[in-house]
CSV table of C-alpha atoms in Angstrom, one decimal:
chain,number,residue,atom,x,y,z
A,234,ALA,CA,15.8,95.1,26.0
A,235,GLN,CA,18.7,93.4,27.8
A,236,SER,CA,19.4,90.2,30.6
A,237,VAL,CA,21.8,88.9,32.2
A,238,SER,CA,22.8,85.3,32.5
A,239,GLN,CA,25.0,83.8,35.3
A,240,HIS,CA,25.4,79.7,34.6
A,241,ASN,CA,26.1,78.6,38.4
A,242,HIS,CA,24.2,79.4,41.4
A,243,HIS,CA,26.3,77.9,43.7
A,244,VAL,CA,29.9,77.4,43.7
A,245,ILE,CA,31.5,76.2,46.6
A,246,LEU,CA,35.4,75.7,46.7
A,247,SER,CA,38.8,75.4,49.4
A,248,GLU,CA,40.7,78.0,50.0
A,249,ALA,CA,43.5,78.1,47.6
A,250,ALA,CA,41.0,76.9,44.4
A,251,SER,CA,40.9,78.6,41.6
A,252,LEU,CA,37.3,81.1,41.1
A,253,GLU,CA,36.1,81.3,37.2
A,254,LEU,CA,32.3,82.6,37.7
A,255,GLY,CA,30.1,82.4,34.4
A,256,CYS,CA,27.9,85.3,33.0
A,257,ASN,CA,26.4,86.5,29.2
A,258,TYR,CA,24.7,88.6,28.6
A,259,SER,CA,22.2,89.9,25.2
A,260,TYR,CA,21.5,93.1,23.6
A,261,GLY,CA,23.0,94.2,20.6
A,262,GLY,CA,24.5,98.0,21.5
A,263,THR,CA,27.1,98.7,23.1
A,264,VAL,CA,27.3,98.3,26.8
A,265,ASN,CA,28.4,98.6,30.3
A,266,LEU,CA,29.4,96.0,32.4
A,267,PHE,CA,30.0,95.3,36.3
A,268,TRP,CA,30.4,93.2,39.0
A,269,TYR,CA,29.0,93.8,42.2
A,270,VAL,CA,29.9,91.8,45.8
A,271,GLN,CA,27.4,91.6,48.6
A,272,TYR,CA,29.1,90.4,52.1
A,273,PRO,CA,27.0,87.9,53.9
A,274,GLY,CA,24.8,90.6,56.1
A,275,GLN,CA,26.2,93.6,53.7
A,276,HIS,CA,24.6,95.6,50.9
A,277,LEU,CA,25.6,95.4,47.0
A,278,GLN,CA,29.3,96.8,46.6
A,279,LEU,CA,31.1,97.2,42.8
A,280,LEU,CA,34.4,94.6,41.9
A,281,LEU,CA,35.1,95.8,39.0
A,282,LYS,CA,33.6,96.9,36.0
A,283,TYR,CA,34.1,97.4,31.8
A,284,PHE,CA,33.9,100.2,29.5
A,285,SER,CA,36.3,99.9,26.9
A,286,GLY,CA,39.6,100.2,25.8
A,287,ASP,CA,41.4,97.0,27.5
A,288,PRO,CA,39.1,93.6,27.8
A,289,LEU,CA,40.6,92.7,30.6
A,290,VAL,CA,40.0,94.5,33.7
A,291,LYS,CA,41.1,93.7,37.3
A,292,GLY,CA,39.1,94.6,40.0
A,293,ILE,CA,39.7,95.5,44.3
A,294,LYS,CA,40.6,92.0,46.2
A,295,GLY,CA,42.2,90.3,43.4
A,296,PHE,CA,39.6,90.1,41.3
A,297,GLU,CA,39.4,90.5,37.6
A,298,ALA,CA,37.0,89.6,34.3
A,299,GLU,CA,38.0,89.7,30.9
A,300,PHE,CA,35.1,91.1,28.3
A,301,ILE,CA,34.3,89.0,25.0
A,302,LYS,CA,32.3,90.8,22.7
A,303,SER,CA,31.8,88.4,20.4
A,304,LYS,CA,30.3,86.2,22.8
A,305,PHE,CA,29.1,88.4,24.9
A,306,SER,CA,30.1,87.4,28.1
A,307,PHE,CA,31.3,88.7,30.7
A,308,ASN,CA,33.7,86.3,33.5
A,309,LEU,CA,35.1,86.8,37.1
A,310,ARG,CA,37.7,85.1,37.6
A,311,LYS,CA,40.1,85.2,41.0
A,312,PRO,CA,43.4,82.4,40.6
A,313,SER,CA,43.1,81.6,44.5
A,314,VAL,CA,40.1,82.5,46.6
A,315,GLN,CA,40.1,82.8,50.4
A,316,TRP,CA,37.3,82.3,52.9
A,317,SER,CA,36.8,86.2,53.2
A,318,ASP,CA,35.2,85.6,49.6
A,319,THR,CA,32.3,83.7,50.8
A,320,ALA,CA,29.6,85.7,49.5
A,321,GLU,CA,27.4,86.6,46.1
A,322,TYR,CA,28.2,87.8,43.1
A,323,PHE,CA,26.4,89.9,40.6
A,324,CYS,CA,27.2,90.3,37.1
A,325,ALA,CA,25.3,93.6,35.9
A,326,VAL,CA,24.9,95.5,32.9
A,327,ASN,CA,23.7,98.6,31.3
A,328,ALA,CA,23.2,100.2,28.1
A,329,VAL,CA,25.1,102.6,26.7
A,330,THR,CA,21.4,104.4,26.1
A,331,ASN,CA,19.3,103.5,28.3
A,332,ALA,CA,19.1,106.0,30.9
A,333,GLY,CA,21.5,104.6,33.3
A,334,LYS,CA,19.8,101.6,33.9
A,335,SER,CA,21.0,98.7,35.3
A,336,THR,CA,19.7,94.5,34.2
A,337,PHE,CA,21.4,92.2,36.9
A,338,GLY,CA,22.2,88.5,37.0
A,339,ASP,CA,20.6,86.1,39.5
A,340,GLY,CA,23.3,85.5,41.4
A,341,THR,CA,25.5,83.6,42.4
A,342,THR,CA,26.7,82.2,46.0
A,343,LEU,CA,30.2,82.0,46.6
A,344,THR,CA,30.9,79.5,49.7
A,345,VAL,CA,34.5,78.7,50.6
A,346,LYS,CA,36.0,76.2,52.8
A,347,PRO,CA,38.6,77.1,55.0
B,168,ASN,CA,30.3,111.3,54.0
B,169,ALA,CA,27.8,108.9,54.6
B,170,GLY,CA,27.1,107.5,51.1
B,171,VAL,CA,23.1,106.2,51.0
B,172,THR,CA,21.0,105.3,53.5
B,173,GLN,CA,18.4,103.8,54.7
B,174,THR,CA,15.3,104.1,56.3
B,175,PRO,CA,14.3,101.8,58.3
B,176,LYS,CA,16.1,98.3,58.5
B,177,PHE,CA,14.0,96.4,59.3
B,178,ARG,CA,9.8,96.0,59.5
B,179,VAL,CA,6.6,94.3,59.9
B,180,LEU,CA,3.6,94.9,58.5
B,181,LYS,CA,0.3,93.6,58.1
B,182,THR,CA,-1.5,92.7,55.2
B,183,GLY,CA,-3.6,96.3,53.9
B,184,GLN,CA,-1.1,98.4,55.9
B,185,SER,CA,0.7,101.1,53.9
B,186,MET,CA,4.3,102.6,54.5
B,187,THR,CA,6.3,104.9,52.8
B,188,LEU,CA,10.7,103.5,53.2
B,189,LEU,CA,13.1,106.8,52.4
B,190,CYS,CA,16.3,106.6,50.7
B,191,ALA,CA,18.7,109.4,51.0
B,192,GLN,CA,22.4,110.6,49.8
B,193,ASP,CA,24.5,112.6,50.0
B,194,MET,CA,27.3,112.6,46.8
B,195,ASN,CA,24.8,115.2,44.8
B,196,HIS,CA,24.2,111.7,41.9
B,197,GLU,CA,21.4,112.8,39.6
B,198,TYR,CA,20.0,109.3,39.1
B,199,MET,CA,18.1,107.2,41.9
B,200,TYR,CA,17.0,103.7,41.2
B,201,TRP,CA,15.0,101.2,43.7
B,202,TYR,CA,15.8,97.9,43.3
B,203,ARG,CA,13.4,94.8,45.1
B,204,GLN,CA,16.1,91.4,45.7
B,205,ASP,CA,14.1,87.9,46.1
B,206,PRO,CA,15.9,85.0,47.3
B,207,GLY,CA,17.1,83.4,43.5
B,208,MET,CA,16.1,86.7,41.3
B,209,GLY,CA,19.1,88.5,41.4
B,210,LEU,CA,17.5,92.4,42.2
B,211,ARG,CA,14.9,93.7,40.3
B,212,LEU,CA,14.6,97.6,38.9
B,213,ILE,CA,11.0,99.3,40.4
B,214,HIS,CA,11.1,102.4,39.8
B,215,TYR,CA,13.9,105.4,39.1
B,216,SER,CA,14.3,108.9,38.9
B,217,VAL,CA,17.3,110.3,36.8
B,218,GLY,CA,16.6,114.2,38.5
B,219,GLU,CA,14.5,115.8,41.2
B,220,GLY,CA,11.0,115.9,40.2
B,221,THR,CA,10.9,113.1,37.8
B,222,THR,CA,10.4,109.5,38.5
B,223,ALA,CA,10.0,106.0,35.8
B,224,LYS,CA,8.2,102.7,35.9
B,225,GLY,CA,11.2,99.9,36.0
B,226,GLU,CA,10.8,96.2,36.2
B,227,VAL,CA,8.6,95.5,38.7
B,228,PRO,CA,6.2,98.3,39.6
B,229,ASP,CA,3.0,97.4,40.0
B,230,GLY,CA,2.5,98.0,44.3
B,231,TYR,CA,4.5,100.7,44.6
B,232,ASN,CA,5.1,104.5,44.4
B,233,VAL,CA,7.8,106.6,44.3
B,234,SER,CA,8.5,110.3,44.4
B,235,ARG,CA,11.6,112.1,44.4
B,236,LEU,CA,10.7,116.2,45.7
B,237,LYS,CA,14.1,116.9,46.4
B,238,LYS,CA,17.7,115.7,44.2
B,239,GLN,CA,18.9,113.9,47.4
B,240,ASN,CA,16.0,111.8,48.6
B,241,PHE,CA,13.6,109.1,47.2
B,242,LEU,CA,10.8,107.5,48.7
B,243,LEU,CA,9.2,104.6,48.1
B,244,GLY,CA,5.9,104.0,49.4
B,245,LEU,CA,3.5,100.9,49.9
B,246,GLU,CA,0.6,102.1,49.7
B,247,SER,CA,-1.2,98.2,50.5
B,248,ALA,CA,0.8,96.1,51.7
B,249,ALA,CA,0.5,92.7,50.4
B,250,PRO,CA,2.6,89.3,51.1
B,251,SER,CA,4.2,88.8,47.8
B,252,GLN,CA,5.9,92.7,49.0
B,253,THR,CA,7.9,90.4,51.8
B,254,SER,CA,11.7,90.7,50.7
B,255,VAL,CA,15.1,93.2,51.2
B,256,TYR,CA,14.6,96.0,49.2
B,257,PHE,CA,17.7,98.4,48.0
B,258,CYS,CA,17.9,101.7,47.4
B,259,ALA,CA,20.8,103.2,44.7
B,260,SER,CA,21.9,106.0,42.9
B,261,ARG,CA,24.6,106.4,40.2
B,262,ASP,CA,27.8,108.8,39.8
B,263,LEU,CA,28.3,110.6,36.2
B,264,GLN,CA,31.0,111.5,37.1
B,265,GLY,CA,34.1,111.7,37.7
B,266,SER,CA,36.2,108.2,39.0
B,267,SER,CA,32.7,106.7,39.3
B,268,TYR,CA,31.5,106.6,36.5
B,269,ASN,CA,28.8,105.1,36.1
B,270,GLU,CA,29.1,103.5,39.4
B,271,GLN,CA,25.8,102.5,41.3
B,272,PHE,CA,25.9,102.8,44.8
B,273,PHE,CA,23.3,100.9,47.3
B,274,GLY,CA,22.0,101.6,50.1
B,275,PRO,CA,22.4,98.4,53.6
B,276,GLY,CA,18.9,97.8,52.6
B,277,THR,CA,15.0,97.3,53.9
B,278,ARG,CA,13.9,94.5,54.8
B,279,LEU,CA,10.4,94.0,54.9
B,280,THR,CA,7.8,91.7,56.1
B,281,VAL,CA,4.3,91.5,55.4
B,282,LEU,CA,2.1,89.0,57.8
């Protein structure tokens, strides 16, 4: 079975600070990896995804993530956060052979102070 | 193109009452999912469907039933609601083609309170 672990439950940053949110997964086979964001009162939307190829993927709003296969990690980064990045962030993994089912991490709440 | 819609947005039930949550998508996606979101627990998969007329259990299926009679609709039923089912319910569909391959598209959620 696949599982996802997000290390930080709540992160508080000031505007312009750099962000890195940790995500580790456990699964021995080929996976697709995702980061979703949920802004207050809204539904989840995709930030970025990794399927194959370049392990550094860029998403919307200046976010990027790096897949490190040897560490089973897919950490999310942003060089300079804005107040509007305040949201909950979910890492998700989908085993390629698992009928399209994704396993989500518990989420990380990011609060950016203006 | 409305994407994924959910009905209702909010609902309050008494213990033992029943209700059905409706999810509709207009993107012709084969796969559809029902999740529940609880504080500190992320999203947990309740049931899913890989096509019209098919359903399967997810991680937390007990107390819920689903039906997928039409490709665009995925219904989640609670036969006898319990306070433990107080949660926010999200429906999602998955694209298996094109640039959004394997991406899940989420509905706006239904906030359910069971008293």
